[in-house]
CSV table of N, CA and C in Angstrom, one decimal:
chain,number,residue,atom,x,y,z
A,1,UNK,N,31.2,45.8,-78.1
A,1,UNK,CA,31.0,47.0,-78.9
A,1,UNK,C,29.6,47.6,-78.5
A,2,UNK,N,29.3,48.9,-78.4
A,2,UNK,CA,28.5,49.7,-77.9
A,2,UNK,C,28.1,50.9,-79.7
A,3,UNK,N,26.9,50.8,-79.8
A,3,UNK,CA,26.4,51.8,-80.8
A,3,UNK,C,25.6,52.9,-79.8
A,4,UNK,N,25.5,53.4,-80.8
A,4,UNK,CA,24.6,54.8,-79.9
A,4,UNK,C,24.1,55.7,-81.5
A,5,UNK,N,22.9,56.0,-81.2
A,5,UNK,CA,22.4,56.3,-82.3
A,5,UNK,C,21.2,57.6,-81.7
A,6,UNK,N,21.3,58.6,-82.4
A,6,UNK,CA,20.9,59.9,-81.9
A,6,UNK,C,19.6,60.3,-82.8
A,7,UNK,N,18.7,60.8,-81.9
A,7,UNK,CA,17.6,61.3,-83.1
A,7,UNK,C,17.1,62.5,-82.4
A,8,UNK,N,16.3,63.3,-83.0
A,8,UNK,CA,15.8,64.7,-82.7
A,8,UNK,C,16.0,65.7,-83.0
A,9,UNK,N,16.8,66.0,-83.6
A,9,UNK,CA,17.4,67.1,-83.9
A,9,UNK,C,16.7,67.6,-85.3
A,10,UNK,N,17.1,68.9,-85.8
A,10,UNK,CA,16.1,69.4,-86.5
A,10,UNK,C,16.2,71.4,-86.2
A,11,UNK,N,15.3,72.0,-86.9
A,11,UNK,CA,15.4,73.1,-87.1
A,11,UNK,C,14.0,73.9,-85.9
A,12,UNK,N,14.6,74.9,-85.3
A,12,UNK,CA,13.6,75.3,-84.2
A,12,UNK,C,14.2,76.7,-84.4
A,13,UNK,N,12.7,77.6,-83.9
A,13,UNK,CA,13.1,79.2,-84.1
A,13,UNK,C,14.0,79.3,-82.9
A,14,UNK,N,14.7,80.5,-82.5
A,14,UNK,CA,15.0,80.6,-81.3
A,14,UNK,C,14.2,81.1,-80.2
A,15,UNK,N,13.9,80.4,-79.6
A,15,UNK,CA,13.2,80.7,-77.9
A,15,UNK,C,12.6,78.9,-77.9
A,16,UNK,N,12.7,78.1,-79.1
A,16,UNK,CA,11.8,76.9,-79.2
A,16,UNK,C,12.6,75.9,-77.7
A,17,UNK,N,11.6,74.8,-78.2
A,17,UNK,CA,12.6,73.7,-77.9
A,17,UNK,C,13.1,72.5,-78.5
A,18,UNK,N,13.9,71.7,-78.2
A,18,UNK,CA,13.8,70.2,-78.6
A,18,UNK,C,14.6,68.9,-78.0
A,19,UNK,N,14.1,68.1,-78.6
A,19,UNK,CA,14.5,66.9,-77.3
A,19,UNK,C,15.2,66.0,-78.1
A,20,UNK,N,16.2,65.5,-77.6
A,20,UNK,CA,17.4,64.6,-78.3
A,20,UNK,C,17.1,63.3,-77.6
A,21,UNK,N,17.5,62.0,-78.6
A,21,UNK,CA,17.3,60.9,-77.7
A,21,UNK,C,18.6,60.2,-78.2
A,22,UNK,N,19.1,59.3,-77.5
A,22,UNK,CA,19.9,58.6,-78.1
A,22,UNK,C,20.0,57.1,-77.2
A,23,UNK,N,19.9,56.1,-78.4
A,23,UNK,CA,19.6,54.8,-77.8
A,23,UNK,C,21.1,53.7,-77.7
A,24,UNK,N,21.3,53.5,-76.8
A,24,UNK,CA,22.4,52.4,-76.6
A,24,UNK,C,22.1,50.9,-77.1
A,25,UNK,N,22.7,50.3,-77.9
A,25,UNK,CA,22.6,49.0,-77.7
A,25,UNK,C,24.2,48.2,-78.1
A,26,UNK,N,24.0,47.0,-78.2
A,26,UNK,CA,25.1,46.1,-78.3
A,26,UNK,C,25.6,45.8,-76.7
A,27,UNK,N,26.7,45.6,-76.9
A,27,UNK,CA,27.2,44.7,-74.9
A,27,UNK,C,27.0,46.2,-74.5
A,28,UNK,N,26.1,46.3,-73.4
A,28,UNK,CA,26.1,47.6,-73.3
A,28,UNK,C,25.8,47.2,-71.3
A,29,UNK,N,26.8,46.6,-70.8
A,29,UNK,CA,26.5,46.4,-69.5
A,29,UNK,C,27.9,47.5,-69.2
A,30,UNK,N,27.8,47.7,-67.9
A,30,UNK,CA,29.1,48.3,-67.3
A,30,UNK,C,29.3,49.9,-68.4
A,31,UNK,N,27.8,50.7,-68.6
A,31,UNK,CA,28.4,51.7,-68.9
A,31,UNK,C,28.3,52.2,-68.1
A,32,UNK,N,29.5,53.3,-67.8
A,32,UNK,CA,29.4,54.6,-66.8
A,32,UNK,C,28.7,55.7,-67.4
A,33,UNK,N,29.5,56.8,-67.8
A,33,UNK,CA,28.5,58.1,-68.4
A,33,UNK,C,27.7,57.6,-69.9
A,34,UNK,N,27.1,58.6,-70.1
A,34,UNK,CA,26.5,58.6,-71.0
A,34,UNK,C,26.3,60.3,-71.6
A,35,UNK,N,26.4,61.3,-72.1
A,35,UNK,CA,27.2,62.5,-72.2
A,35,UNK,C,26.6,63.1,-73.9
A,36,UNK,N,26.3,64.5,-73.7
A,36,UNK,CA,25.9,65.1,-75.4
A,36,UNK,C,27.4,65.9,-75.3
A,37,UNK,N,27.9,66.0,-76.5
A,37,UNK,CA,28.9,66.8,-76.8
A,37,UNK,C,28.1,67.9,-78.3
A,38,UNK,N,29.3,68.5,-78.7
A,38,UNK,CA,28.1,69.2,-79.6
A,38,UNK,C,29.7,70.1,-80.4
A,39,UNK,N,29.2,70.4,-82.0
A,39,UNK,CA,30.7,70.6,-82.4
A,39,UNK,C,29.7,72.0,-83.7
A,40,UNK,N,30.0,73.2,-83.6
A,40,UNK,CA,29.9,74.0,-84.3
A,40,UNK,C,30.6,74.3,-85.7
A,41,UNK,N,30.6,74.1,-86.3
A,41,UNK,CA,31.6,74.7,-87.5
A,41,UNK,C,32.6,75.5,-87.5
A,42,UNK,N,34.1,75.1,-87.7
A,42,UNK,CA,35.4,76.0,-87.2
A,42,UNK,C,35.2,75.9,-85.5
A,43,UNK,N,34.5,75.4,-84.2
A,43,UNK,CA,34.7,74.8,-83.6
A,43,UNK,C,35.1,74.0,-83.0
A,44,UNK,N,35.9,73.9,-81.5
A,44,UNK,CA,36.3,72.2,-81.0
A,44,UNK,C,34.8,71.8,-80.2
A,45,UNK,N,35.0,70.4,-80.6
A,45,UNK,CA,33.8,69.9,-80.2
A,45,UNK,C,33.6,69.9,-78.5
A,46,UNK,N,32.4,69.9,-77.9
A,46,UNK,CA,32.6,70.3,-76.6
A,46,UNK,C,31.6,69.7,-75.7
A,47,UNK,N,31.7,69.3,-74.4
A,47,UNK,CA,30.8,69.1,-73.3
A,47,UNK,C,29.5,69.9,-73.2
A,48,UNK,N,28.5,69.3,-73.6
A,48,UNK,CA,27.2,70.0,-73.0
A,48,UNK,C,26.6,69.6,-72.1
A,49,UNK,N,26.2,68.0,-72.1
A,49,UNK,CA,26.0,68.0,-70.3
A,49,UNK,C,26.2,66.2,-69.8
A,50,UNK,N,26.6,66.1,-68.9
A,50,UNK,CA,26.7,64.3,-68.7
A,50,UNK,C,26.2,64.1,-67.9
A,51,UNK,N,26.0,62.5,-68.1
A,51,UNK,CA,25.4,62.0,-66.6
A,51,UNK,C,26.0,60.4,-66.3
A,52,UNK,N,26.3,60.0,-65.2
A,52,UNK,CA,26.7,59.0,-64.4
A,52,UNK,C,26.0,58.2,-64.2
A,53,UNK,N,26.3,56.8,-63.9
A,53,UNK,CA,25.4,55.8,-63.7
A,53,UNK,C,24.8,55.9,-62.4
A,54,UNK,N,25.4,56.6,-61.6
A,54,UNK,CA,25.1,56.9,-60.2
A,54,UNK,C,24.0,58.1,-60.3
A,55,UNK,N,24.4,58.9,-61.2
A,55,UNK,CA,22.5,59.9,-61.2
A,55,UNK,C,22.8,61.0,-61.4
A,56,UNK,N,24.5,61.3,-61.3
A,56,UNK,CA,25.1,62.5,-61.0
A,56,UNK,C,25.2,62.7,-62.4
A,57,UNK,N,25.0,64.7,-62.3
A,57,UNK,CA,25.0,65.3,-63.8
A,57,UNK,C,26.1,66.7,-63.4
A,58,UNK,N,26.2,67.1,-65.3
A,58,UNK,CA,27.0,68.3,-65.0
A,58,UNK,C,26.8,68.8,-66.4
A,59,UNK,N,26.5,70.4,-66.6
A,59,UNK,CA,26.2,71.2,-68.0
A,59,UNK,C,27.5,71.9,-68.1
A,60,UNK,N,27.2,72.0,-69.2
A,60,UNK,CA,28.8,73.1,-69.2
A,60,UNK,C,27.2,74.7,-68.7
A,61,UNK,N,28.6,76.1,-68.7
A,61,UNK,CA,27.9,77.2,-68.0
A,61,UNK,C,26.9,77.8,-69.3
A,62,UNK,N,27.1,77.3,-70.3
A,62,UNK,CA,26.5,78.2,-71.2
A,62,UNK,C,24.8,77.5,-71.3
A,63,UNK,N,24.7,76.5,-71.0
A,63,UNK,CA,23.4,75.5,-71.4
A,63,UNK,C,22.9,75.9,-69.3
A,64,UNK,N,23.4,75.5,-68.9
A,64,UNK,CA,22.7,75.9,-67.5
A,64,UNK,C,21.1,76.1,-67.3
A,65,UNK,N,20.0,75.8,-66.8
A,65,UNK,CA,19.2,76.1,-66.6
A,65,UNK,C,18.5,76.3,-67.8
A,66,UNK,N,18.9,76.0,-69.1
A,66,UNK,CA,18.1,75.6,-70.0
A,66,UNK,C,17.7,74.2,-71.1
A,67,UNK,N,18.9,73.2,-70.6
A,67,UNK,CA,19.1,72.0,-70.6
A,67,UNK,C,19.1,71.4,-70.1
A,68,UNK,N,18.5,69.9,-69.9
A,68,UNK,CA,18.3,69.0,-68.4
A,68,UNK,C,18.7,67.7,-69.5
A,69,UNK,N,19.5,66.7,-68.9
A,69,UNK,CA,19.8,65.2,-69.3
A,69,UNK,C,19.4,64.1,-68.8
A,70,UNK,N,18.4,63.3,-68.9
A,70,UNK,CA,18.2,62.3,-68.3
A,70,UNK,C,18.1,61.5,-68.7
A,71,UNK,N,18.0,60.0,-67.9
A,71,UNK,CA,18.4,58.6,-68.8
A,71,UNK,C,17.5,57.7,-68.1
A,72,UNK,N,17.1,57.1,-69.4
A,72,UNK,CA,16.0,55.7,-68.9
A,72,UNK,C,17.1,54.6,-68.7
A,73,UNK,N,17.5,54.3,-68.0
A,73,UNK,CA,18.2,52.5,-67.6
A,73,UNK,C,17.7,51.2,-68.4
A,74,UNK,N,16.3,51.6,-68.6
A,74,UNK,CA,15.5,50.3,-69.1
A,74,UNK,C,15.6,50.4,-70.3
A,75,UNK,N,15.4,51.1,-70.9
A,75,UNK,CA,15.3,51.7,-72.5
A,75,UNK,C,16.4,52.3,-72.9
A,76,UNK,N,17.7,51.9,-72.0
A,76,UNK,CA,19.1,52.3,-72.8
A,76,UNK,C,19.0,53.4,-73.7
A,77,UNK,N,19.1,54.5,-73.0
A,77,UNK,CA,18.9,55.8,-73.8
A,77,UNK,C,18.9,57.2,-72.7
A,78,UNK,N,19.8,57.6,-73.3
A,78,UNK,CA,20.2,58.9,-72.7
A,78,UNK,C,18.9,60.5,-73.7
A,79,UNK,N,18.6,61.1,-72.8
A,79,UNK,CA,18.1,62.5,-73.3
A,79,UNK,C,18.7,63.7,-73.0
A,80,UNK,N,18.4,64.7,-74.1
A,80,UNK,CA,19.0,66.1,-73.8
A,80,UNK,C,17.7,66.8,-74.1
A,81,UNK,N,16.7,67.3,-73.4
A,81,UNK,CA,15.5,68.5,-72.9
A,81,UNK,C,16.6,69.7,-73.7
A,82,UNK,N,16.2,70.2,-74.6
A,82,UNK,CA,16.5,71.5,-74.7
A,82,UNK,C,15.5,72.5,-74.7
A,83,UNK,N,15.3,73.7,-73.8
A,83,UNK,CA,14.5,74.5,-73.9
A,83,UNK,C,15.3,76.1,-74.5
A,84,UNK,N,14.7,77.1,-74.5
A,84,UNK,CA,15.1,78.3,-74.9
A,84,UNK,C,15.9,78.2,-75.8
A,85,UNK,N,16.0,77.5,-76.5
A,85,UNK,CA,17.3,77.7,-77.8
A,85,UNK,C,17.9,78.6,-77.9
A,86,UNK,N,18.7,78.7,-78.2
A,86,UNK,CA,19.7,80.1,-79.1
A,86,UNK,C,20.1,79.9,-80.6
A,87,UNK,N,20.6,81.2,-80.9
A,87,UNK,CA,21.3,80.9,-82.7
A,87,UNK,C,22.6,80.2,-82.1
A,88,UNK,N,23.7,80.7,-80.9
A,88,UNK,CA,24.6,79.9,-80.7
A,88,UNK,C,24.1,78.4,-80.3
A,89,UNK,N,23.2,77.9,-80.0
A,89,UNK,CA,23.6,76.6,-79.5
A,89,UNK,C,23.3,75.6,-81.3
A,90,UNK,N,23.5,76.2,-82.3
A,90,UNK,CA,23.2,75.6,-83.5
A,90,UNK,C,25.0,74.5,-83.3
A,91,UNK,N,24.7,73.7,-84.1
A,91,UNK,CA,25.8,72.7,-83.5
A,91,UNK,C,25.1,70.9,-84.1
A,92,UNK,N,26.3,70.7,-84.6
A,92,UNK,CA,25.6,68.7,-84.4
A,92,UNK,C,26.3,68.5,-83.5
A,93,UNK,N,24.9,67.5,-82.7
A,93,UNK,CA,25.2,67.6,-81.0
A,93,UNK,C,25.3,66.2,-81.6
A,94,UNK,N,26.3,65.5,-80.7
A,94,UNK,CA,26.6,63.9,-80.6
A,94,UNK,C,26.4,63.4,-79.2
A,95,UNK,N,25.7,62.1,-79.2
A,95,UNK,CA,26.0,61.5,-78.2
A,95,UNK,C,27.1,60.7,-77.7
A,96,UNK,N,27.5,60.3,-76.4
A,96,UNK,CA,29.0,59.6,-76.1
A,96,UNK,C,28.9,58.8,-74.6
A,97,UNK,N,29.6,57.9,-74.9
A,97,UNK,CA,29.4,57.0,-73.5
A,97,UNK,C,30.5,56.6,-73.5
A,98,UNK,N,30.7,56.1,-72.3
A,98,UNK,CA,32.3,55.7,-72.0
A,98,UNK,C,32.0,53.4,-70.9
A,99,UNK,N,32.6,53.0,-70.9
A,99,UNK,CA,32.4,52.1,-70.9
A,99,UNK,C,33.8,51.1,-70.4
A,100,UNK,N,33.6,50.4,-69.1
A,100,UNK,CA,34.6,49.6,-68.6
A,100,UNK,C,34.9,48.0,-68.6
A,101,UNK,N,35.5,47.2,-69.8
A,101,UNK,CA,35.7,46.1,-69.7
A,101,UNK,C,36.7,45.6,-69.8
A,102,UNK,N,37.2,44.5,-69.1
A,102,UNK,CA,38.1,43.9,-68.8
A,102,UNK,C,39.5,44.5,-68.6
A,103,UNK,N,38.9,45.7,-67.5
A,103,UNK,CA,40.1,46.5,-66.9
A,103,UNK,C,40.4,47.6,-67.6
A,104,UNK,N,40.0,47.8,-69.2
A,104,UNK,CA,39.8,48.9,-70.2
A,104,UNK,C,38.8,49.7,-70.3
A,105,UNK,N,39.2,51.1,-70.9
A,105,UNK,CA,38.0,51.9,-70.8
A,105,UNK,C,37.6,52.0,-72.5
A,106,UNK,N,36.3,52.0,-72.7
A,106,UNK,CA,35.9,52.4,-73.9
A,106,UNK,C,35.3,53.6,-74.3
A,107,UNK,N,35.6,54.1,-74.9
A,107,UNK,CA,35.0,55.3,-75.5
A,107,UNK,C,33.9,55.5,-77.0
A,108,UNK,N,32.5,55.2,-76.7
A,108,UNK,CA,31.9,55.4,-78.0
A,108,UNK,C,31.2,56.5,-78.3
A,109,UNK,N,31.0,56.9,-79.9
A,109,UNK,CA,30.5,57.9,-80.5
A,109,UNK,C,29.1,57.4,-80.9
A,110,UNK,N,28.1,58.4,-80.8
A,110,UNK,CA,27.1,58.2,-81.8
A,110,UNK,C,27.4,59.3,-83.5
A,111,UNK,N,26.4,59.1,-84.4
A,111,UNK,CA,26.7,59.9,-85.8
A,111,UNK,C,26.8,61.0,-85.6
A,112,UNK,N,25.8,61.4,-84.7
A,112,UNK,CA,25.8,63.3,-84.6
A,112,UNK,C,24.1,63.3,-85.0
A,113,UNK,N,23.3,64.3,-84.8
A,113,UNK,CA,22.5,64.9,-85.2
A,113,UNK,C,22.3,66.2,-85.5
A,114,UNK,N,22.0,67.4,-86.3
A,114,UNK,CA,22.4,68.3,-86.2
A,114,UNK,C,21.2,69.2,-85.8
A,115,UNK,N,21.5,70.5,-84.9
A,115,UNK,CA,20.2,71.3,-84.3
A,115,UNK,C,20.7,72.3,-84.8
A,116,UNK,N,19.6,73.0,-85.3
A,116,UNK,CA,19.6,74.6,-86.0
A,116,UNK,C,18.7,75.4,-85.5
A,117,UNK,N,18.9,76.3,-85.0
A,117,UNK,CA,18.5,77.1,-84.0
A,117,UNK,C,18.4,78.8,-84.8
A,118,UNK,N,17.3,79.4,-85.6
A,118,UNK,CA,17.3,80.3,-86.4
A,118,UNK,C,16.4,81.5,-85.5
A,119,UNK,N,17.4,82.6,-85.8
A,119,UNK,CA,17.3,83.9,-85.1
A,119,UNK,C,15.8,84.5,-85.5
């Protein structure tokens, strides 16, 4: 089992920034991505940006050049840099990891944290 536990989130004007962390623990060898999703109200929850254990990343188009993801290996923990905020990027962003053992794939959730982003 794999936990993931999210913190940072919080209320910012829009143009602010803020920085999401989310920490891995439990058997947490053999994970591949590590990934923010993010779910708006009357929304489907959705891709905001992943990263690979290999280094490789991907944003969805709306966050582009205002969002960067990176991950400490050592400190088991994935980040999301948000700069420029918007009122749309308001949303509880979750973190998610995916995970390969004994020939199966796992899929875990963190709680969510929620970012509010005021016009």
């Amino acid at each position: 089992q794999v936990q993931l536990v999210e913190s940072g989130g919080g209320l910012v004007q829009a143009g602010g920034s803020l920085r999401l962390s989310c920490v891995a623990s439990g058997t947490i060898f053999s994970i591949n991505s590590m990934n923010w999703y993010r779910q708006a109200p009357g929304n489907q929850r959705e891709l905001v940006a992943g990263s690979t254990s290999a280094g490789s990343t991907n944003y969805a188009d709306s966050v582009k050049g205002r969002f960067t993801i990176s991950r400490d290996n050592t400190r088991n923990t994935v980040y999301l840099q948000m700069n420029s905020l918007k009122p749309e990027d308001t949303a509880v962003y979750y973190c998610n990891a995916d995970q390969w053992r004994g020939g199966t794939r796992y899929i875990y959730w963190g709680q969510g944290t929620q970012v509010t982003v005021s016009s």
